[in-house]
mmCIF file of C-alpha atoms in Angstrom:
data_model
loop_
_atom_site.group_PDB
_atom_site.id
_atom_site.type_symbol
_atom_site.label_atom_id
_atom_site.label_comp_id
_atom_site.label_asym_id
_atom_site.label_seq_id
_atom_site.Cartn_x
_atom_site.Cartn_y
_atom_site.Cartn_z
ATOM 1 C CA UNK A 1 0.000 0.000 0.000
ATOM 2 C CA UNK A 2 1.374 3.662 -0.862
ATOM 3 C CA UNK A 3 1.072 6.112 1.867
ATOM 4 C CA UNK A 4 2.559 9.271 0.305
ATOM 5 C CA UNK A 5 6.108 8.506 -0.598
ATOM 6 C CA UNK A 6 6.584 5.576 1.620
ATOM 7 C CA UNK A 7 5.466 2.113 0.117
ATOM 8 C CA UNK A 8 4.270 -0.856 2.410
ATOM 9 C CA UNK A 9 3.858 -4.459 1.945
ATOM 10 C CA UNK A 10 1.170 -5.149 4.457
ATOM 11 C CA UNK A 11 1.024 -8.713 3.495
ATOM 12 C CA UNK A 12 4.249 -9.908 4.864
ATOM 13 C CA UNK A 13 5.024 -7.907 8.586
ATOM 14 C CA UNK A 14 2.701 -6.507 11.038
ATOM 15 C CA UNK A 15 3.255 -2.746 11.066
ATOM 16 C CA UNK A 16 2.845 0.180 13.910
ATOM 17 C CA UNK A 17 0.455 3.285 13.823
ATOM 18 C CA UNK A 18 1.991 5.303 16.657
ATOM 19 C CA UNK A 19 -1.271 7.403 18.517
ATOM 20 C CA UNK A 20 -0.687 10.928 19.035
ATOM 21 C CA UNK A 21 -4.189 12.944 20.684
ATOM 22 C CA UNK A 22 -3.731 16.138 20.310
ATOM 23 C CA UNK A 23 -6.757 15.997 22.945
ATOM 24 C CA UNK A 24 -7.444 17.112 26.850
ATOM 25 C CA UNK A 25 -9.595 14.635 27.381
ATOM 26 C CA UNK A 26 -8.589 11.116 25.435
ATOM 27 C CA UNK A 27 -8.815 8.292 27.698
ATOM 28 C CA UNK A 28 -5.445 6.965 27.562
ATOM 29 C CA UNK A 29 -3.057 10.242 27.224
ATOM 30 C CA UNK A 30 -5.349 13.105 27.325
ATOM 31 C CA UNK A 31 -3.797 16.477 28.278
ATOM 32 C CA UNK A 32 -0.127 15.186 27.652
ATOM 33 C CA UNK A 33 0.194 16.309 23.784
ATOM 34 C CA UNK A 34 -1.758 19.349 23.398
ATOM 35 C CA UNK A 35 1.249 21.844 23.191
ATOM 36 C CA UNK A 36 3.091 22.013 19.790
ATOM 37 C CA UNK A 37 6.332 21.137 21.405
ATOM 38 C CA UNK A 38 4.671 17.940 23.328
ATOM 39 C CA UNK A 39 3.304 16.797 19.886
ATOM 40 C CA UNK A 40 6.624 17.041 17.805
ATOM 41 C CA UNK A 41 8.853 15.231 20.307
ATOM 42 C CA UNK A 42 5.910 12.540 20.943
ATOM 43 C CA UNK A 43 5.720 12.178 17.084
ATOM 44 C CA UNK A 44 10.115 12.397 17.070
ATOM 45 C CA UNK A 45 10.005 9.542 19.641
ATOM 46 C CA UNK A 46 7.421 7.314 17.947
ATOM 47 C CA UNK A 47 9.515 7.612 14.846
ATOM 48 C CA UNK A 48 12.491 6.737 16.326
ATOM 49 C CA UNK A 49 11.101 4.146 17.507
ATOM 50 C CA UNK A 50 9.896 2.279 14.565
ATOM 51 C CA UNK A 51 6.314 3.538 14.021
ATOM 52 C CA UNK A 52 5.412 2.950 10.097
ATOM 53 C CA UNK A 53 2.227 5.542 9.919
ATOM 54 C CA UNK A 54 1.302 8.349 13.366
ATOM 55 C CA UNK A 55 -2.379 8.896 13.727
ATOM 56 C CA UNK A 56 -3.292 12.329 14.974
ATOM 57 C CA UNK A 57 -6.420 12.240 16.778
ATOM 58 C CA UNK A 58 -8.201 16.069 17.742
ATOM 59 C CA UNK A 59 -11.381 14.479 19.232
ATOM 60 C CA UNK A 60 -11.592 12.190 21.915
ATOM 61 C CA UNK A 61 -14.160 9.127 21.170
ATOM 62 C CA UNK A 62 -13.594 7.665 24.370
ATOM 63 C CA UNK A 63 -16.876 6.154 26.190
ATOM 64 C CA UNK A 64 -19.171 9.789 27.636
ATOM 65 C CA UNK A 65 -16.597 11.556 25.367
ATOM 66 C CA UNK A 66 -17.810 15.531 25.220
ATOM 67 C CA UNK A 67 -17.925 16.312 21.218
ATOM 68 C CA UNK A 68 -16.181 19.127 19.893
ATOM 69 C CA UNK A 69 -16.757 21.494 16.536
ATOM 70 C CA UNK A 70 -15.023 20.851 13.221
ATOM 71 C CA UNK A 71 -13.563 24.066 14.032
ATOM 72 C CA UNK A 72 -11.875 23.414 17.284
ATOM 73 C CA UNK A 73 -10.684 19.824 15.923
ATOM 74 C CA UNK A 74 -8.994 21.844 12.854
ATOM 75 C CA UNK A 75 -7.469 24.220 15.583
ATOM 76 C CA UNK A 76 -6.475 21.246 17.400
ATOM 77 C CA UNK A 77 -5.133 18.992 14.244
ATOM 78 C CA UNK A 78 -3.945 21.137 11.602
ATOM 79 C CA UNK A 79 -0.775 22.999 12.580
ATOM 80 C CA UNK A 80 0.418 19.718 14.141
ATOM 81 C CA UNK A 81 -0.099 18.315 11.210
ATOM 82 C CA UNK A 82 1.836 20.670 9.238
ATOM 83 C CA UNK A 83 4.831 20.792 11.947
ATOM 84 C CA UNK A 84 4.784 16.768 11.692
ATOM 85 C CA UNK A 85 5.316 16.837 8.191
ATOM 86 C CA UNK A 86 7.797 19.568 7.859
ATOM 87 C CA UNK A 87 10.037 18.239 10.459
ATOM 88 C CA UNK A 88 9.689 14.327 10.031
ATOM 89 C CA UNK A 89 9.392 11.843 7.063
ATOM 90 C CA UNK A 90 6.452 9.887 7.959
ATOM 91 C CA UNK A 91 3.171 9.045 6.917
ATOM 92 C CA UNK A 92 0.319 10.609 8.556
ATOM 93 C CA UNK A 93 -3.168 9.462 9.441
ATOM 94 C CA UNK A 94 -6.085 11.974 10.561
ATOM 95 C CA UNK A 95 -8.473 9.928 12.935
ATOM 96 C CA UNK A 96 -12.117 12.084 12.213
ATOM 97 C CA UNK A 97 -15.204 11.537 11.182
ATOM 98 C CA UNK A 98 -15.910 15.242 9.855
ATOM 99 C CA UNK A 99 -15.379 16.215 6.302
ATOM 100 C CA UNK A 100 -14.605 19.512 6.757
ATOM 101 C CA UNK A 101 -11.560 18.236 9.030
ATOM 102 C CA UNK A 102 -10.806 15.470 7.046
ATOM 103 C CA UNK A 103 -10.146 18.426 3.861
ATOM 104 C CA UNK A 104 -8.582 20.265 5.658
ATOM 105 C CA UNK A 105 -6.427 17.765 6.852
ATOM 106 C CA UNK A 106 -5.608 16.371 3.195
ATOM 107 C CA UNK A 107 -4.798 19.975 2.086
ATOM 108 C CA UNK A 108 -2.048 19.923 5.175
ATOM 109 C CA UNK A 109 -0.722 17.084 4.173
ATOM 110 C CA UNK A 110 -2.552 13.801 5.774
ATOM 111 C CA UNK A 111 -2.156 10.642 3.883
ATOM 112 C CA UNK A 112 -4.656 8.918 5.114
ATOM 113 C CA UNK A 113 -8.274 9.221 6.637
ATOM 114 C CA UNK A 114 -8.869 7.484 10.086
ATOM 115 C CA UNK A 115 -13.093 7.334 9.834
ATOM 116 C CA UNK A 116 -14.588 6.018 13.209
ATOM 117 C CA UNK A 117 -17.631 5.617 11.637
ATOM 118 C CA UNK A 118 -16.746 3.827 7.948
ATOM 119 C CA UNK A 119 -17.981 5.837 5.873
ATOM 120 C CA UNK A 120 -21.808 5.255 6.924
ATOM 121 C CA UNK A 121 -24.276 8.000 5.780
ATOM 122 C CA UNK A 122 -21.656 9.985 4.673
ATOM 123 C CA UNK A 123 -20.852 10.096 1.025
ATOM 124 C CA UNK A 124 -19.357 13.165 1.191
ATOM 125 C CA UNK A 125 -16.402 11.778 3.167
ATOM 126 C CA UNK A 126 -15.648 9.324 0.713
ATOM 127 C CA UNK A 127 -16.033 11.230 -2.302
ATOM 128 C CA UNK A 128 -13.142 13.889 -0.964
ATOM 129 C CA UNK A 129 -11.077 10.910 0.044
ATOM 130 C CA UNK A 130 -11.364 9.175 -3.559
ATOM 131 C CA UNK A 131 -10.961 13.220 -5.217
ATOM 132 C CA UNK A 132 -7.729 13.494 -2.800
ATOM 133 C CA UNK A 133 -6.277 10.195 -4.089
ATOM 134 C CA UNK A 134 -6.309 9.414 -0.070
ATOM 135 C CA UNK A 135 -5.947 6.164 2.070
ATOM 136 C CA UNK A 136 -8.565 4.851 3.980
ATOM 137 C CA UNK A 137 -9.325 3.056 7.445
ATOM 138 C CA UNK A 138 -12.584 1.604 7.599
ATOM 139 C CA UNK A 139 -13.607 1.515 11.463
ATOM 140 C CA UNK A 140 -16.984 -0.876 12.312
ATOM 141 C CA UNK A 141 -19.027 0.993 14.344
ATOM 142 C CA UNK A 142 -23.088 1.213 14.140
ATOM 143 C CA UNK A 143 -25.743 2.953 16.345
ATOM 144 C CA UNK A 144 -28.016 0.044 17.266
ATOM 145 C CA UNK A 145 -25.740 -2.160 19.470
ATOM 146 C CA UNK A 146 -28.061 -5.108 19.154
ATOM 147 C CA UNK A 147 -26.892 -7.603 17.185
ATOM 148 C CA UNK A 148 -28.806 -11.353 16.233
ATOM 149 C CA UNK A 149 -25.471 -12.702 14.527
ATOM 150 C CA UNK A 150 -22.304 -10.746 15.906
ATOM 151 C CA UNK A 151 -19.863 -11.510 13.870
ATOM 152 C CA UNK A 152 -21.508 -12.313 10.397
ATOM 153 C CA UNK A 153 -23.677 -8.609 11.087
ATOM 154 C CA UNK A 154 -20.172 -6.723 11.981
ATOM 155 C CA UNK A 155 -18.699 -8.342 8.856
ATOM 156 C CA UNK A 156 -21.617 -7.368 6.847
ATOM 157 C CA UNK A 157 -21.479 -3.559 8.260
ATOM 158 C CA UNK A 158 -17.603 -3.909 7.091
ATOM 159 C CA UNK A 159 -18.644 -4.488 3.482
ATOM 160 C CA UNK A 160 -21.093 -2.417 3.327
ATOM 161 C CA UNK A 161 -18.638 0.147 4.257
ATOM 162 C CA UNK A 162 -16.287 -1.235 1.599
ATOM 163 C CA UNK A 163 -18.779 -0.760 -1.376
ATOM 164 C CA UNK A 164 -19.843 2.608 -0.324
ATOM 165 C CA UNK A 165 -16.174 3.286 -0.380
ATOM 166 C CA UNK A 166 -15.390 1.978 -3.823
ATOM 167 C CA UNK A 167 -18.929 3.382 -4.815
ATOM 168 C CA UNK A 168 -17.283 7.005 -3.989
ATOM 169 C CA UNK A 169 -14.458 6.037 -6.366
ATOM 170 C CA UNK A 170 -12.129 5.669 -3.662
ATOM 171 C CA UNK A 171 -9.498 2.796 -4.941
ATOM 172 C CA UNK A 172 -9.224 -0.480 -3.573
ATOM 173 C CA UNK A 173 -5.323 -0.349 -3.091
ATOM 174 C CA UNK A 174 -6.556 2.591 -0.961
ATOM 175 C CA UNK A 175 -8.713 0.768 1.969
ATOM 176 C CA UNK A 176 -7.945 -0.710 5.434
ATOM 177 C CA UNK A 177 -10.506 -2.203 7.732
ATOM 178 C CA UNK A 178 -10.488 -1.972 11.226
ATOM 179 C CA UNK A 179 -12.907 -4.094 13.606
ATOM 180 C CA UNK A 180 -13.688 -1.132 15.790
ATOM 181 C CA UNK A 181 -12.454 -2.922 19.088
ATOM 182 C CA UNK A 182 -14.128 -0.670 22.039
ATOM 183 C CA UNK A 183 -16.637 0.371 19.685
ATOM 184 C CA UNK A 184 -20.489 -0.644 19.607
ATOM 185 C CA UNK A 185 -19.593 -3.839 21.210
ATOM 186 C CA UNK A 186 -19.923 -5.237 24.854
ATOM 187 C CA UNK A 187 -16.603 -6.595 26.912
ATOM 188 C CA UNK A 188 -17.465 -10.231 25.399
ATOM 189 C CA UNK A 189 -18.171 -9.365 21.813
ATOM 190 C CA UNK A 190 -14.786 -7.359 22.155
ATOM 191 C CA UNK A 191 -13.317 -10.293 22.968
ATOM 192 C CA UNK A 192 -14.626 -12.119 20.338
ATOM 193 C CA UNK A 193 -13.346 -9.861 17.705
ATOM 194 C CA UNK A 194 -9.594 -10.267 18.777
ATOM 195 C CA UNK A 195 -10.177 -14.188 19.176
ATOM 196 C CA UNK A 196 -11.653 -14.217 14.930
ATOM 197 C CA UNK A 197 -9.249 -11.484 13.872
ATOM 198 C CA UNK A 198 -8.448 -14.183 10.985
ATOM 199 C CA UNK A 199 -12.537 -13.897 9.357
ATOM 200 C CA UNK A 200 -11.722 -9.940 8.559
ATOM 201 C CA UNK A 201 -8.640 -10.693 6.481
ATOM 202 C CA UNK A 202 -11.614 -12.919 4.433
ATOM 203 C CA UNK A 203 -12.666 -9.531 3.130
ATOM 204 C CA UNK A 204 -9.293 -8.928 1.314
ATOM 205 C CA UNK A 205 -8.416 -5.478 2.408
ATOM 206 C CA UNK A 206 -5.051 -5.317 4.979
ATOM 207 C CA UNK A 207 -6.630 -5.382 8.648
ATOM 208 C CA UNK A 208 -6.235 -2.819 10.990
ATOM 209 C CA UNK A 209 -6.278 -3.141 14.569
ATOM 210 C CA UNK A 210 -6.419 -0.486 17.556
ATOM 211 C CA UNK A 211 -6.726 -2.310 20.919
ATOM 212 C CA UNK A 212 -4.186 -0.048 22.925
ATOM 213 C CA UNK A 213 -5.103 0.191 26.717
ATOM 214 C CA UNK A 214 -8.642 -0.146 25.738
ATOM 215 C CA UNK A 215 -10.867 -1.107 28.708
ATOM 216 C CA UNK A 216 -11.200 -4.678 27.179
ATOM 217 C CA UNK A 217 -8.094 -5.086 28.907
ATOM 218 C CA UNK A 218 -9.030 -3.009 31.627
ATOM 219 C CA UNK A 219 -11.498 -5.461 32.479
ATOM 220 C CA UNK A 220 -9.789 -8.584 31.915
ATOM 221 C CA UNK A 221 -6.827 -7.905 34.347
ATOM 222 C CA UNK A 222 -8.801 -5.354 36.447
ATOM 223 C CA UNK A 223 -6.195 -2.449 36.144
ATOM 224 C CA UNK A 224 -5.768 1.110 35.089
ATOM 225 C CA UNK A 225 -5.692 2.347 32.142
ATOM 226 C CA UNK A 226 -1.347 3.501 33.205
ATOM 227 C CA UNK A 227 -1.081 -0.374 33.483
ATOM 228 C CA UNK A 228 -2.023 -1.906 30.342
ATOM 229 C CA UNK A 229 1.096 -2.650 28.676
ATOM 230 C CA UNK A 230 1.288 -5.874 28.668
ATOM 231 C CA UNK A 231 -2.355 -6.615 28.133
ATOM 232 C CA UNK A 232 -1.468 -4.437 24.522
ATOM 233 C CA UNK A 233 1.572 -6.237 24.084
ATOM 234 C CA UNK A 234 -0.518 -9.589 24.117
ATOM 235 C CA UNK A 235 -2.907 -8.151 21.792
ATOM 236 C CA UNK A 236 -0.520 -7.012 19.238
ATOM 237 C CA UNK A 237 0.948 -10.645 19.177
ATOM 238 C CA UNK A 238 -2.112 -11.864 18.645
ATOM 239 C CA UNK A 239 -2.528 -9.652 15.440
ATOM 240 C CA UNK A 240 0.751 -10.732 14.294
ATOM 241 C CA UNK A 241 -0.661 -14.507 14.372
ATOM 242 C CA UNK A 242 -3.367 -13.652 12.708
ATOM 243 C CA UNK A 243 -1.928 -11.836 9.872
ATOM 244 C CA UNK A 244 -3.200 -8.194 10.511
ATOM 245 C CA UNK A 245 -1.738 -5.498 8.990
ATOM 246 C CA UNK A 246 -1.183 -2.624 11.629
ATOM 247 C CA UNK A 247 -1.915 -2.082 14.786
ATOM 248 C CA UNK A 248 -2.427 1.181 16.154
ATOM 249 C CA UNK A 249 -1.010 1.664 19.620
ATOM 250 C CA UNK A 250 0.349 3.602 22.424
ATOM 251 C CA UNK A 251 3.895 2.725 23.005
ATOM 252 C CA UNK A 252 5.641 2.372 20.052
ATOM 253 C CA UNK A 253 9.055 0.813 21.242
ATOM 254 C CA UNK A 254 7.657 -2.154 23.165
ATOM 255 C CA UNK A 255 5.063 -2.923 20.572
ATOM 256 C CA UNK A 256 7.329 -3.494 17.799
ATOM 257 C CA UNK A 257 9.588 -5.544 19.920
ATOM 258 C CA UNK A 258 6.770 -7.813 20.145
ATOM 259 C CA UNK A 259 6.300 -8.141 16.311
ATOM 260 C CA UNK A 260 9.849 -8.423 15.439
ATOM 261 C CA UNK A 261 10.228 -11.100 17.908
ATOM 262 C CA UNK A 262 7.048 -12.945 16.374
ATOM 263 C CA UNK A 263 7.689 -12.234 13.527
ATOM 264 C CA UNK A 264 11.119 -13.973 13.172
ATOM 265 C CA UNK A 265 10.024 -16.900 14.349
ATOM 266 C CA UNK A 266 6.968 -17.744 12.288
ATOM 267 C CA UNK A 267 9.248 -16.551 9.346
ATOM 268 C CA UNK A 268 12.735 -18.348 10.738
ATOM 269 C CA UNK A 269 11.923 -20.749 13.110
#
């Protein structure tokens, strides 16, 4: 997959999307990155550190999260955005679900287009990602929590995503899915989502995965959201396993220590 200048085979290595909130209120690390100078050495570190793709986040979608205007998410976004890309040579993804941020973020500079809501009832957002010649990450997500099938209906709400997608002339070289762990779904059905991560791969698009000190693990260990390292790191492994193509995370460093470790021995061992 092209992201800007930077080419990716997402087919043979697991790869890292760093997190950077550029948010006061973000459940994991809100407050810590809203300064300009916080951002650029959070984004220097995460590239030092091996992260393939940053996603800049200016809206917290955290559970009770407090919404915020396109405005004050452009405000929040944009001249990070810019800094990132004058300063560093990496890829960068725009998590929002608002066209006028997602423009404004391609004219800065974005490569891709982090949508927590796939796409659904907005063609508009897909139309400006296929115009922009823009990547794509699919998120499931859906307003009506109750499901008959879970997994066959969250699959289904992924396609559906996918054809509006290609529908808007967006290019299929251009798309990621992500499950939308922490999204729409109780503790068990999130848990069933990382245990089948292998059926989403059956939709053909690279997988993308963001499970990072999500209270799935919260709940399973029974700690704080400071403490959830390792919980991540056994995530992340899991993705490797099953073949997914990124996972977006936290801590960068320990992350892809995990993957290269994995990773050498399914392709060595």
């Amino acid at each position: 997959m092209q992201f800007g200048n930077h080419s990716y085979d997402l087919e043979k290595e697991t790869r890292i999307c760093g997190i950077l909130n550029v948010t006061p209120d973000s459940f994991s690390d809100g407050g810590k990155y809203t300064t300009m100078e916080a951002a650029l050495k959070k984004a220097e570190e995460m590239v030092r550190d091996g992260a393939s793709l940053i996603d800049i986040g200016g809206e917290s979608t955290r559970p009770g999260f407090v919404p915020v205007s396109a405005e004050e998410e452009c405000e929040r976004v944009i001249p990070v955005l810019k800094r990132i890309k004058e300063e560093l040579d990496i890829p960068i993804s725009v998590d929002t679900s608002k066209v006028m941020v997602a423009k404004e973020a391609l004219l800065a500079g974005a490569d891709v287009i982090n949508d927590i809501w796939g796409l659904a009832g907005n063609e508009e957002m897909g139309k400006l990602i296929a115009k922009k010649q823009a990547c794509c990450i699919l998120m499931h997500n859906r307003t009506n929590t109750e499901y008959r099938e879970f997994l066959p209906e969250v699959l289904t709400d992924l396609q559906d995503s996918i054809k509006m997608a290609v529908n808007c002339g967006i290019s299929e070289d251009k798309i990621m899915i992500d499950p939308g762990i922490g999204f729409a779904k109780s503790y068990e059905q999130n848990l069933t989502v990382l245990k089948h991560l292998e059926m989403f791969r059956t939709l053909k698009y690279p997988v993308f995965i963001g499970a990072s000190n999500k209270s799935v693990i919260g709940m399973t260990l029974d700690l704080p959201v400071e403490e959830r390292l390792e919980g991540t790191l056994a995530t992340t492994a899991l993705a490797v396993v099953k073949g997914c193509a990124f996972v977006r995370v936290h801590d960068v460093r320990a992350n892809l220590r995990v993957i290269k470790m994995l990773q050498t021995i399914i392709d060595k061992g």
